[in-house]
PDB file of C-alpha atoms and ligand atoms in Angstrom:
ATOM      1  CA  MET A   1      25.820 -30.601   7.558  1.00 46.00           C
ATOM      2  CA  ARG A   2      24.509 -34.066   8.341  1.00 52.00           C
ATOM      3  CA  LEU A   3      22.270 -32.616  11.027  1.00 52.00           C
ATOM      4  CA  LEU A   4      20.846 -30.116   8.543  1.00 52.00           C
ATOM      5  CA  ALA A   5      20.233 -32.836   5.972  1.00 52.00           C
ATOM      6  CA  SER A   6      18.408 -35.069   8.423  1.00 52.00           C
ATOM      7  CA  LEU A   7      16.436 -32.098   9.647  1.00 49.00           C
ATOM      8  CA  ALA A   8      15.401 -31.336   6.067  1.00 49.00           C
ATOM      9  CA  LEU A   9      14.459 -34.977   5.547  1.00 47.00           C
ATOM     10  CA  ALA A  10      12.409 -34.987   8.729  1.00 45.00           C
ATOM     11  CA  LEU A  11      10.615 -31.864   7.584  1.00 45.00           C
ATOM     12  CA  LEU A  12       9.971 -33.399   4.181  1.00 45.00           C
ATOM     13  CA  LEU A  13       8.454 -36.501   5.768  1.00 45.00           C
ATOM     14  CA  LEU A  14       6.376 -34.346   8.039  1.00 45.00           C
ATOM     15  CA  LEU A  15       4.975 -32.297   5.191  1.00 44.00           C
ATOM     16  CA  PRO A  16       2.132 -34.575   4.093  1.00 43.00           C
ATOM     17  CA  SER A  17       0.708 -34.522   7.601  1.00 42.00           C
ATOM     18  CA  LEU A  18       0.783 -30.726   7.692  1.00 42.00           C
ATOM     19  CA  PRO A  19      -1.916 -29.580   5.270  1.00 41.00           C
ATOM     20  CA  ALA A  20      -1.300 -25.924   6.076  1.00 42.00           C
ATOM     21  CA  LEU A  21       2.184 -26.179   4.572  1.00 38.00           C
ATOM     22  CA  ALA A  22       1.066 -28.031   1.485  1.00 44.00           C
ATOM     23  CA  ALA A  23       0.034 -24.906  -0.408  1.00 54.00           C
ATOM     24  CA  SER A  24      -2.415 -25.532  -3.229  1.00 64.00           C
ATOM     25  CA  PRO A  25      -1.525 -24.101  -6.604  1.00 93.00           C
ATOM     26  CA  GLU A  26      -2.833 -20.594  -6.537  1.00 96.00           C
ATOM     27  CA  GLY A  27      -4.038 -18.606  -9.516  1.00 97.00           C
ATOM     28  CA  VAL A  28      -5.613 -15.253 -10.279  1.00 98.00           C
ATOM     29  CA  LEU A  29      -8.543 -14.520 -12.562  1.00 98.00           C
ATOM     30  CA  LEU A  30      -8.959 -10.846 -13.469  1.00 98.00           C
ATOM     31  CA  VAL A  31     -12.430  -9.933 -14.665  1.00 98.00           C
ATOM     32  CA  ALA A  32     -13.201  -6.691 -16.480  1.00 97.00           C
ATOM     33  CA  PHE A  33     -16.148  -5.506 -18.533  1.00 95.00           C
ATOM     34  CA  GLY A  34     -13.756  -5.423 -21.491  1.00 94.00           C
ATOM     35  CA  THR A  35     -12.840  -3.020 -24.245  1.00 93.00           C
ATOM     36  CA  SER A  36     -12.395  -3.191 -28.002  1.00 93.00           C
ATOM     37  CA  VAL A  37     -10.363   0.033 -28.103  1.00 91.00           C
ATOM     38  CA  ASP A  38      -6.639  -0.673 -28.509  1.00 91.00           C
ATOM     39  CA  SER A  39      -5.524   2.557 -26.881  1.00 91.00           C
ATOM     40  CA  ALA A  40      -7.377   1.466 -23.722  1.00 93.00           C
ATOM     41  CA  LEU A  41      -5.214  -1.618 -23.225  1.00 94.00           C
ATOM     42  CA  PRO A  42      -2.259  -0.023 -21.355  1.00 95.00           C
ATOM     43  CA  SER A  43      -4.537   0.421 -18.346  1.00 97.00           C
ATOM     44  CA  LEU A  44      -5.361  -3.296 -18.266  1.00 97.00           C
ATOM     45  CA  GLN A  45      -1.688  -4.107 -18.798  1.00 97.00           C
ATOM     46  CA  ALA A  46      -0.727  -1.936 -15.820  1.00 98.00           C
ATOM     47  CA  VAL A  47      -3.139  -3.908 -13.631  1.00 98.00           C
ATOM     48  CA  GLU A  48      -1.759  -7.175 -14.983  1.00 98.00           C
ATOM     49  CA  ARG A  49       1.827  -6.089 -14.231  1.00 98.00           C
ATOM     50  CA  ALA A  50       0.893  -5.361 -10.626  1.00 98.00           C
ATOM     51  CA  TYR A  51      -0.679  -8.828 -10.282  1.00 98.00           C
ATOM     52  CA  LYS A  52       2.241 -10.641 -11.902  1.00 97.00           C
ATOM     53  CA  GLN A  53       4.539  -8.904  -9.457  1.00 97.00           C
ATOM     54  CA  ALA A  54       2.349  -9.763  -6.489  1.00 97.00           C
ATOM     55  CA  TYR A  55       1.807 -13.390  -7.576  1.00 96.00           C
ATOM     56  CA  PRO A  56       5.096 -14.355  -9.255  1.00 95.00           C
ATOM     57  CA  GLY A  57       5.001 -17.597 -11.195  1.00 93.00           C
ATOM     58  CA  ARG A  58       1.235 -17.960 -10.740  1.00 95.00           C
ATOM     59  CA  PRO A  59      -1.224 -18.018 -13.619  1.00 96.00           C
ATOM     60  CA  VAL A  60      -2.916 -14.654 -14.171  1.00 97.00           C
ATOM     61  CA  VAL A  61      -5.900 -15.250 -16.467  1.00 97.00           C
ATOM     62  CA  TRP A  62      -8.251 -12.613 -17.954  1.00 98.00           C
ATOM     63  CA  ALA A  63     -11.961 -12.680 -18.643  1.00 97.00           C
ATOM     64  CA  TYR A  64     -14.294 -10.040 -20.099  1.00 97.00           C
ATOM     65  CA  THR A  65     -17.910 -10.085 -18.981  1.00 94.00           C
ATOM     66  CA  SER A  66     -19.169  -8.324 -22.105  1.00 93.00           C
ATOM     67  CA  ASP A  67     -20.241 -10.829 -24.776  1.00 94.00           C
ATOM     68  CA  ILE A  68     -20.635  -8.015 -27.278  1.00 96.00           C
ATOM     69  CA  ILE A  69     -17.022  -6.916 -26.858  1.00 96.00           C
ATOM     70  CA  ARG A  70     -15.653 -10.473 -26.979  1.00 96.00           C
ATOM     71  CA  LYS A  71     -17.585 -11.158 -30.179  1.00 97.00           C
ATOM     72  CA  LYS A  72     -16.447  -7.863 -31.711  1.00 96.00           C
ATOM     73  CA  LEU A  73     -12.789  -8.620 -30.904  1.00 95.00           C
ATOM     74  CA  ALA A  74     -13.082 -12.095 -32.413  1.00 95.00           C
ATOM     75  CA  ARG A  75     -14.809 -10.798 -35.542  1.00 96.00           C
ATOM     76  CA  GLU A  76     -12.739  -7.687 -36.206  1.00 95.00           C
ATOM     77  CA  GLN A  77      -9.319  -8.551 -34.790  1.00 93.00           C
ATOM     78  CA  GLY A  78      -9.319 -12.359 -34.646  1.00 95.00           C
ATOM     79  CA  LEU A  79      -8.635 -11.961 -30.929  1.00 94.00           C
ATOM     80  CA  ARG A  80      -9.966 -14.509 -28.448  1.00 95.00           C
ATOM     81  CA  VAL A  81     -10.695 -13.170 -24.986  1.00 96.00           C
ATOM     82  CA  LEU A  82     -12.231 -15.642 -22.542  1.00 97.00           C
ATOM     83  CA  SER A  83     -15.655 -15.394 -20.967  1.00 97.00           C
ATOM     84  CA  VAL A  84     -15.861 -16.017 -17.216  1.00 97.00           C
ATOM     85  CA  LYS A  85     -16.961 -19.601 -17.832  1.00 96.00           C
ATOM     86  CA  GLU A  86     -14.112 -20.239 -20.285  1.00 97.00           C
ATOM     87  CA  ALA A  87     -11.607 -18.574 -17.955  1.00 97.00           C
ATOM     88  CA  LEU A  88     -12.657 -20.847 -15.085  1.00 97.00           C
ATOM     89  CA  ASP A  89     -12.085 -23.856 -17.367  1.00 97.00           C
ATOM     90  CA  GLU A  90      -8.679 -22.427 -18.268  1.00 96.00           C
ATOM     91  CA  CYS A  91      -7.677 -21.911 -14.612  1.00 97.00           C
ATOM     92  CA  SER A  92      -8.681 -25.482 -13.870  1.00 95.00           C
ATOM     93  CA  ARG A  93      -6.708 -26.706 -16.902  1.00 95.00           C
ATOM     94  CA  GLN A  94      -3.651 -24.863 -15.560  1.00 95.00           C
ATOM     95  CA  GLY A  95      -3.967 -26.783 -12.301  1.00 95.00           C
ATOM     96  CA  VAL A  96      -5.254 -23.931 -10.160  1.00 97.00           C
ATOM     97  CA  VAL A  97      -6.911 -25.168  -6.985  1.00 96.00           C
ATOM     98  CA  ASP A  98      -6.969 -22.024  -4.897  1.00 96.00           C
ATOM     99  CA  LEU A  99      -8.492 -19.408  -7.159  1.00 97.00           C
ATOM    100  CA  ARG A 100      -8.507 -15.673  -6.544  1.00 98.00           C
ATOM    101  CA  VAL A 101     -11.035 -13.907  -8.744  1.00 98.00           C
ATOM    102  CA  GLN A 102     -10.757 -10.125  -8.831  1.00 98.00           C
ATOM    103  CA  SER A 103     -13.557  -7.966 -10.143  1.00 98.00           C
ATOM    104  CA  LEU A 104     -11.999  -4.964 -11.874  1.00 98.00           C
ATOM    105  CA  HIS A 105     -15.302  -3.122 -11.889  1.00 97.00           C
ATOM    106  CA  VAL A 106     -15.391   0.297 -10.232  1.00 97.00           C
ATOM    107  CA  THR A 107     -18.562  -0.219  -8.190  1.00 97.00           C
ATOM    108  CA  GLY A 108     -20.594  -3.202  -7.068  1.00 95.00           C
ATOM    109  CA  GLY A 109     -23.182  -2.535  -9.755  1.00 91.00           C
ATOM    110  CA  GLU A 110     -24.906  -4.600 -12.391  1.00 90.00           C
ATOM    111  CA  GLU A 111     -21.752  -6.121 -13.919  1.00 92.00           C
ATOM    112  CA  PHE A 112     -20.390  -7.238 -10.568  1.00 95.00           C
ATOM    113  CA  SER A 113     -23.692  -8.922  -9.593  1.00 94.00           C
ATOM    114  CA  MET A 114     -23.589 -10.731 -12.897  1.00 94.00           C
ATOM    115  CA  LEU A 115     -20.044 -11.940 -12.219  1.00 96.00           C
ATOM    116  CA  GLU A 116     -21.068 -13.250  -8.783  1.00 96.00           C
ATOM    117  CA  ARG A 117     -23.993 -15.126 -10.314  1.00 96.00           C
ATOM    118  CA  MET A 118     -21.785 -16.642 -13.015  1.00 96.00           C
ATOM    119  CA  LEU A 119     -19.247 -17.841 -10.442  1.00 97.00           C
ATOM    120  CA  VAL A 120     -21.881 -19.385  -8.189  1.00 95.00           C
ATOM    121  CA  ARG A 121     -23.493 -21.105 -11.160  1.00 95.00           C
ATOM    122  CA  SER A 122     -20.167 -22.539 -12.302  1.00 95.00           C
ATOM    123  CA  LEU A 123     -19.356 -23.767  -8.777  1.00 94.00           C
ATOM    124  CA  THR A 124     -22.741 -25.444  -8.567  1.00 94.00           C
ATOM    125  CA  LEU A 125     -22.241 -27.172 -11.899  1.00 95.00           C
ATOM    126  CA  ASN A 126     -18.640 -28.198 -11.106  1.00 94.00           C
ATOM    127  CA  PRO A 127     -18.513 -28.949  -7.388  1.00 92.00           C
ATOM    128  CA  GLY A 128     -15.041 -29.599  -5.964  1.00 92.00           C
ATOM    129  CA  ARG A 129     -13.227 -28.263  -9.025  1.00 94.00           C
ATOM    130  CA  PHE A 130     -11.533 -25.575  -6.918  1.00 96.00           C
ATOM    131  CA  GLU A 131     -10.737 -25.805  -3.246  1.00 95.00           C
ATOM    132  CA  HIS A 132     -11.329 -22.089  -2.761  1.00 96.00           C
ATOM    133  CA  VAL A 133     -12.776 -19.405  -4.971  1.00 97.00           C
ATOM    134  CA  TRP A 134     -12.008 -16.101  -3.308  1.00 97.00           C
ATOM    135  CA  LEU A 135     -13.895 -13.183  -4.767  1.00 98.00           C
ATOM    136  CA  GLY A 136     -12.227  -9.767  -4.579  1.00 98.00           C
ATOM    137  CA  HIS A 137     -14.822  -7.007  -4.681  1.00 97.00           C
ATOM    138  CA  PRO A 138     -14.827  -3.909  -6.958  1.00 98.00           C
ATOM    139  CA  LEU A 139     -12.657  -0.817  -6.501  1.00 98.00           C
ATOM    140  CA  LEU A 140     -15.037   1.180  -4.328  1.00 98.00           C
ATOM    141  CA  GLU A 141     -16.598  -0.690  -1.476  1.00 95.00           C
ATOM    142  CA  SER A 142     -15.353   0.795   1.811  1.00 96.00           C
ATOM    143  CA  SER A 143     -14.449   4.232   3.116  1.00 96.00           C
ATOM    144  CA  ARG A 144     -10.807   3.148   3.056  1.00 98.00           C
ATOM    145  CA  ASP A 145     -11.124   2.380  -0.667  1.00 98.00           C
ATOM    146  CA  LEU A 146     -12.556   5.795  -1.330  1.00 98.00           C
ATOM    147  CA  GLU A 147      -9.807   7.460   0.689  1.00 98.00           C
ATOM    148  CA  GLU A 148      -7.057   5.581  -1.160  1.00 98.00           C
ATOM    149  CA  VAL A 149      -8.613   6.118  -4.582  1.00 98.00           C
ATOM    150  CA  ARG A 150      -9.072   9.830  -3.917  1.00 98.00           C
ATOM    151  CA  ALA A 151      -5.442  10.167  -2.807  1.00 98.00           C
ATOM    152  CA  ALA A 152      -4.250   8.288  -5.910  1.00 98.00           C
ATOM    153  CA  LEU A 153      -6.476  10.274  -8.243  1.00 97.00           C
ATOM    154  CA  PHE A 154      -5.642  13.669  -6.749  1.00 97.00           C
ATOM    155  CA  GLY A 155      -1.927  12.814  -6.980  1.00 97.00           C
ATOM    156  CA  HIS A 156      -2.422  11.912 -10.642  1.00 97.00           C
ATOM    157  CA  LEU A 157      -4.378  15.107 -11.361  1.00 96.00           C
ATOM    158  CA  ALA A 158      -1.923  17.357  -9.522  1.00 95.00           C
ATOM    159  CA  LYS A 159       0.692  16.611 -12.177  1.00 94.00           C
ATOM    160  CA  ARG A 160      -1.660  17.555 -15.007  1.00 93.00           C
ATOM    161  CA  ARG A 161      -3.540  20.529 -13.776  1.00 94.00           C
ATOM    162  CA  GLN A 162      -2.935  24.237 -13.238  1.00 92.00           C
ATOM    163  CA  PRO A 163      -4.330  26.026 -10.172  1.00 91.00           C
ATOM    164  CA  GLY A 164      -7.927  27.110 -10.713  1.00 94.00           C
ATOM    165  CA  GLU A 165      -8.664  24.450 -13.339  1.00 97.00           C
ATOM    166  CA  ALA A 166     -11.693  22.293 -12.683  1.00 98.00           C
ATOM    167  CA  VAL A 167     -11.737  18.528 -13.208  1.00 98.00           C
ATOM    168  CA  VAL A 168     -14.712  16.576 -14.512  1.00 98.00           C
ATOM    169  CA  LEU A 169     -14.527  12.817 -14.082  1.00 98.00           C
ATOM    170  CA  MET A 170     -16.750  10.520 -16.138  1.00 98.00           C
ATOM    171  CA  GLY A 171     -17.932   7.400 -14.312  1.00 97.00           C
ATOM    172  CA  HIS A 172     -20.074   4.766 -15.985  1.00 96.00           C
ATOM    173  CA  GLY A 173     -23.239   4.451 -13.896  1.00 95.00           C
ATOM    174  CA  ASN A 174     -26.147   2.005 -14.197  1.00 91.00           C
ATOM    175  CA  ASP A 175     -29.889   2.254 -14.142  1.00 88.00           C
ATOM    176  CA  ARG A 176     -29.993  -0.957 -12.130  1.00 86.00           C
ATOM    177  CA  GLY A 177     -28.220  -2.000  -8.962  1.00 84.00           C
ATOM    178  CA  PRO A 178     -26.491  -0.018  -6.219  1.00 90.00           C
ATOM    179  CA  GLY A 179     -23.581   1.286  -8.335  1.00 93.00           C
ATOM    180  CA  ASP A 180     -25.092   4.766  -8.699  1.00 95.00           C
ATOM    181  CA  LEU A 181     -25.246   5.232  -4.934  1.00 96.00           C
ATOM    182  CA  THR A 182     -21.533   4.484  -4.668  1.00 97.00           C
ATOM    183  CA  LEU A 183     -20.771   6.947  -7.459  1.00 97.00           C
ATOM    184  CA  ALA A 184     -22.971   9.613  -5.861  1.00 97.00           C
ATOM    185  CA  TYR A 185     -21.082   9.285  -2.600  1.00 97.00           C
ATOM    186  CA  ALA A 186     -17.716   9.232  -4.401  1.00 98.00           C
ATOM    187  CA  ALA A 187     -18.735  12.440  -6.222  1.00 98.00           C
ATOM    188  CA  HIS A 188     -19.546  14.066  -2.890  1.00 98.00           C
ATOM    189  CA  TYR A 189     -16.321  12.806  -1.305  1.00 98.00           C
ATOM    190  CA  PHE A 190     -14.073  13.999  -4.139  1.00 98.00           C
ATOM    191  CA  ASN A 191     -15.761  17.399  -4.210  1.00 98.00           C
ATOM    192  CA  ALA A 192     -15.409  17.732  -0.439  1.00 98.00           C
ATOM    193  CA  GLY A 193     -11.660  17.168  -0.868  1.00 97.00           C
ATOM    194  CA  ASP A 194     -11.365  19.653  -3.722  1.00 98.00           C
ATOM    195  CA  GLY A 195     -14.276  21.923  -4.590  1.00 97.00           C
ATOM    196  CA  LEU A 196     -13.239  21.992  -8.243  1.00 98.00           C
ATOM    197  CA  VAL A 197     -13.359  18.213  -8.789  1.00 98.00           C
ATOM    198  CA  TYR A 198     -16.657  16.843 -10.094  1.00 98.00           C
ATOM    199  CA  LEU A 199     -17.767  13.311 -10.881  1.00 98.00           C
ATOM    200  CA  ALA A 200     -20.783  12.496 -13.031  1.00 98.00           C
ATOM    201  CA  SER A 201     -21.688   9.419 -15.046  1.00 97.00           C
ATOM    202  CA  VAL A 202     -22.518   8.669 -18.654  1.00 96.00           C
ATOM    203  CA  GLU A 203     -25.440   6.426 -17.660  1.00 95.00           C
ATOM    204  CA  GLY A 204     -27.596   6.276 -14.552  1.00 94.00           C
ATOM    205  CA  ALA A 205     -28.628   8.974 -12.117  1.00 93.00           C
ATOM    206  CA  ASN A 206     -25.473  11.064 -11.691  1.00 95.00           C
ATOM    207  CA  ALA A 207     -25.976  13.122 -14.815  1.00 94.00           C
ATOM    208  CA  PHE A 208     -23.510  15.665 -16.161  1.00 96.00           C
ATOM    209  CA  ASP A 209     -26.337  18.230 -16.438  1.00 94.00           C
ATOM    210  CA  LYS A 210     -26.049  18.807 -12.714  1.00 93.00           C
ATOM    211  CA  VAL A 211     -22.363  19.657 -12.957  1.00 96.00           C
ATOM    212  CA  LEU A 212     -22.530  22.298 -15.702  1.00 93.00           C
ATOM    213  CA  PRO A 213     -24.275  25.028 -13.655  1.00 94.00           C
ATOM    214  CA  GLN A 214     -21.887  24.429 -10.749  1.00 96.00           C
ATOM    215  CA  LEU A 215     -18.895  25.054 -13.006  1.00 96.00           C
ATOM    216  CA  ARG A 216     -20.448  28.312 -14.140  1.00 94.00           C
ATOM    217  CA  GLU A 217     -21.123  29.353 -10.549  1.00 95.00           C
ATOM    218  CA  LYS A 218     -17.499  28.723  -9.572  1.00 94.00           C
ATOM    219  CA  GLY A 219     -16.313  31.002 -12.387  1.00 93.00           C
ATOM    220  CA  VAL A 220     -14.133  28.289 -13.850  1.00 95.00           C
ATOM    221  CA  THR A 221     -12.597  28.909 -17.276  1.00 96.00           C
ATOM    222  CA  LYS A 222     -10.779  25.636 -17.978  1.00 98.00           C
ATOM    223  CA  VAL A 223     -11.891  22.046 -17.377  1.00 98.00           C
ATOM    224  CA  LEU A 224      -9.729  18.931 -17.396  1.00 98.00           C
ATOM    225  CA  LEU A 225     -11.705  15.854 -18.454  1.00 98.00           C
ATOM    226  CA  GLN A 226     -10.750  12.416 -17.202  1.00 97.00           C
ATOM    227  CA  PRO A 227     -12.566   9.053 -17.303  1.00 97.00           C
ATOM    228  CA  PHE A 228     -13.341   7.453 -13.952  1.00 98.00           C
ATOM    229  CA  MET A 229     -13.428   3.968 -15.456  1.00 97.00           C
ATOM    230  CA  LEU A 230     -10.892   1.176 -15.612  1.00 96.00           C
ATOM    231  CA  VAL A 231     -10.201   1.931 -19.256  1.00 95.00           C
ATOM    232  CA  ALA A 232     -10.360   5.003 -21.433  1.00 94.00           C
ATOM    233  CA  GLY A 233     -12.388   3.210 -24.090  1.00 92.00           C
ATOM    234  CA  ASP A 234     -15.421   4.005 -26.159  1.00 92.00           C
ATOM    235  CA  HIS A 235     -17.150   6.228 -23.548  1.00 94.00           C
ATOM    236  CA  ALA A 236     -13.989   8.248 -22.871  1.00 95.00           C
ATOM    237  CA  ASN A 237     -13.155   8.724 -26.549  1.00 94.00           C
ATOM    238  CA  ASN A 238     -16.674   9.527 -27.700  1.00 96.00           C
ATOM    239  CA  ASP A 239     -19.061  10.542 -24.894  1.00 96.00           C
ATOM    240  CA  LEU A 240     -16.412  12.404 -22.902  1.00 96.00           C
ATOM    241  CA  ALA A 241     -13.889  13.867 -25.316  1.00 96.00           C
ATOM    242  CA  GLY A 242     -15.430  13.226 -28.757  1.00 96.00           C
ATOM    243  CA  GLY A 243     -16.293  15.895 -31.316  1.00 95.00           C
ATOM    244  CA  GLU A 244     -20.050  15.221 -31.471  1.00 96.00           C
ATOM    245  CA  ASP A 245     -22.411  17.870 -30.094  1.00 96.00           C
ATOM    246  CA  GLU A 246     -23.546  15.660 -27.214  1.00 96.00           C
ATOM    247  CA  SER A 247     -20.072  14.878 -25.817  1.00 97.00           C
ATOM    248  CA  TRP A 248     -19.204  16.510 -22.514  1.00 98.00           C
ATOM    249  CA  ALA A 249     -16.257  18.294 -24.151  1.00 98.00           C
ATOM    250  CA  SER A 250     -18.539  19.804 -26.821  1.00 98.00           C
ATOM    251  CA  ARG A 251     -21.157  20.825 -24.287  1.00 97.00           C
ATOM    252  CA  LEU A 252     -18.511  22.538 -22.171  1.00 97.00           C
ATOM    253  CA  LYS A 253     -17.025  24.303 -25.187  1.00 97.00           C
ATOM    254  CA  ALA A 254     -20.496  25.458 -26.253  1.00 97.00           C
ATOM    255  CA  GLN A 255     -20.786  27.152 -22.847  1.00 95.00           C
ATOM    256  CA  GLY A 256     -17.466  28.907 -23.311  1.00 96.00           C
ATOM    257  CA  PHE A 257     -15.200  26.643 -21.246  1.00 98.00           C
ATOM    258  CA  GLU A 258     -11.771  25.635 -22.443  1.00 98.00           C
ATOM    259  CA  THR A 259     -11.289  21.861 -22.186  1.00 98.00           C
ATOM    260  CA  GLU A 260      -8.472  19.380 -22.124  1.00 97.00           C
ATOM    261  CA  ALA A 261      -8.901  15.600 -22.028  1.00 96.00           C
ATOM    262  CA  GLU A 262      -6.649  13.231 -20.110  1.00 93.00           C
ATOM    263  CA  LEU A 263      -7.592   9.873 -21.589  1.00 94.00           C
ATOM    264  CA  THR A 264      -6.070   7.418 -19.148  1.00 94.00           C
ATOM    265  CA  GLY A 265      -7.961   4.603 -17.481  1.00 97.00           C
ATOM    266  CA  LEU A 266      -7.846   4.101 -13.721  1.00 98.00           C
ATOM    267  CA  GLY A 267      -5.325   1.257 -14.086  1.00 98.00           C
ATOM    268  CA  LEU A 268      -2.753   3.880 -15.049  1.00 97.00           C
ATOM    269  CA  VAL A 269      -3.452   6.020 -12.000  1.00 98.00           C
ATOM    270  CA  GLU A 270      -0.603   5.186  -9.657  1.00 97.00           C
ATOM    271  CA  GLY A 271      -1.972   3.541  -6.527  1.00 98.00           C
ATOM    272  CA  VAL A 272      -5.234   2.263  -8.022  1.00 98.00           C
ATOM    273  CA  PRO A 273      -4.009  -1.264  -8.967  1.00 98.00           C
ATOM    274  CA  GLN A 274      -2.857  -1.551  -5.337  1.00 98.00           C
ATOM    275  CA  VAL A 275      -6.418  -1.039  -4.110  1.00 98.00           C
ATOM    276  CA  TYR A 276      -7.584  -3.951  -6.287  1.00 98.00           C
ATOM    277  CA  LEU A 277      -4.648  -6.017  -5.031  1.00 98.00           C
ATOM    278  CA  ARG A 278      -5.584  -5.321  -1.423  1.00 98.00           C
ATOM    279  CA  HIS A 279      -9.116  -6.523  -2.181  1.00 98.00           C
ATOM    280  CA  THR A 280      -7.707  -9.694  -3.733  1.00 98.00           C
ATOM    281  CA  ARG A 281      -5.522 -10.394  -0.704  1.00 97.00           C
ATOM    282  CA  GLU A 282      -7.975  -9.428   2.000  1.00 95.00           C
ATOM    283  CA  THR A 283     -11.263 -10.843   0.770  1.00 95.00           C
ATOM    284  CA  GLY A 284     -12.963 -13.282   3.111  1.00 90.00           C
ATOM    285  CA  ASP A 285     -15.559 -14.109   0.491  1.00 92.00           C
ATOM    286  CA  ASP A 286     -14.910 -17.751  -0.447  1.00 94.00           C
ATOM    287  CA  LEU A 287     -17.679 -18.768  -2.837  1.00 94.00           C
ATOM    288  CA  ALA A 288     -16.627 -22.436  -2.553  1.00 91.00           C
ATOM    289  CA  HIS A 289     -17.288 -22.331   1.199  1.00 86.00           C
ATOM    290  CA  PRO A 290     -19.897 -19.636   1.771  1.00 79.00           C
ATOM    291  CA  LYS A 291     -20.218 -18.570   5.384  1.00 75.00           C
ATOM    292  CA  LYS A 292     -23.495 -19.544   6.958  1.00 69.00           C
ATOM    293  CA  SER A 293     -25.329 -16.892   8.912  1.00 65.00           C
ATOM    294  CA  ASP A 294     -26.446 -18.131  12.329  1.00 64.00           C
TER     295      ASP A 294
HETATM  296 CO1  LIG B 301     -21.233   1.567 -21.328  1.00 88.48          CO
END
């Protein structure tokens, strides 16, 4: 007993000289575009649950990048969601020194570039506030990501779909940035895995118009609609499944297809939060100590 106690004491005294053992308070900042649709929240909550499990006892703070959505929530629901700048202040206030920021965007498009710029700007204005600021990149960045997301998504769809039914996924898309290229490749990759699964986007270059004739060619009669976004928010409820003439559901019905909408965000697709978590754990991108190229 005495030996153990003195050993513990020796270890305790040794600790200050062993910086590797003196772990800095770690915290997580989850950054999403944001949503003002209540029914979209379970997807964000599922992601949060996964992070709270993976980082027990650590602060898990949220930020929305969309000013419009944050203002709308404040105005209409009296709800305060933090901006990235405010969330960084909050993490610092909670004593976080080793910060893990995770982008919950689907591709490294416009919104992700904006997040990177905001983080760099804040680090420049507040040098030394955090020891590390690790940036976890969006859902789809590597071939492994695509493989894991496809497996998760196909598993999710298998439970909801009858043989012979087609699936149309709605991604977001951007006119700017490389996000559309990622979505175009994802569309190709999903369709190569299952010739009846199509991905198009509500904005940007991967238009739904290109999918319609392919569905007709395949002789499909029923189409399952599912958002390929973190949340099933405004786009999913209106542009995908809404009753207006321009929605994808209406356009499909007008062409004689039967449709069914599965309005769940990607956070509720089993396996997807784990891809984000892997990015959070494995990122080597420390914005507080950027690697120099030789
Ligand atoms: Co949008």
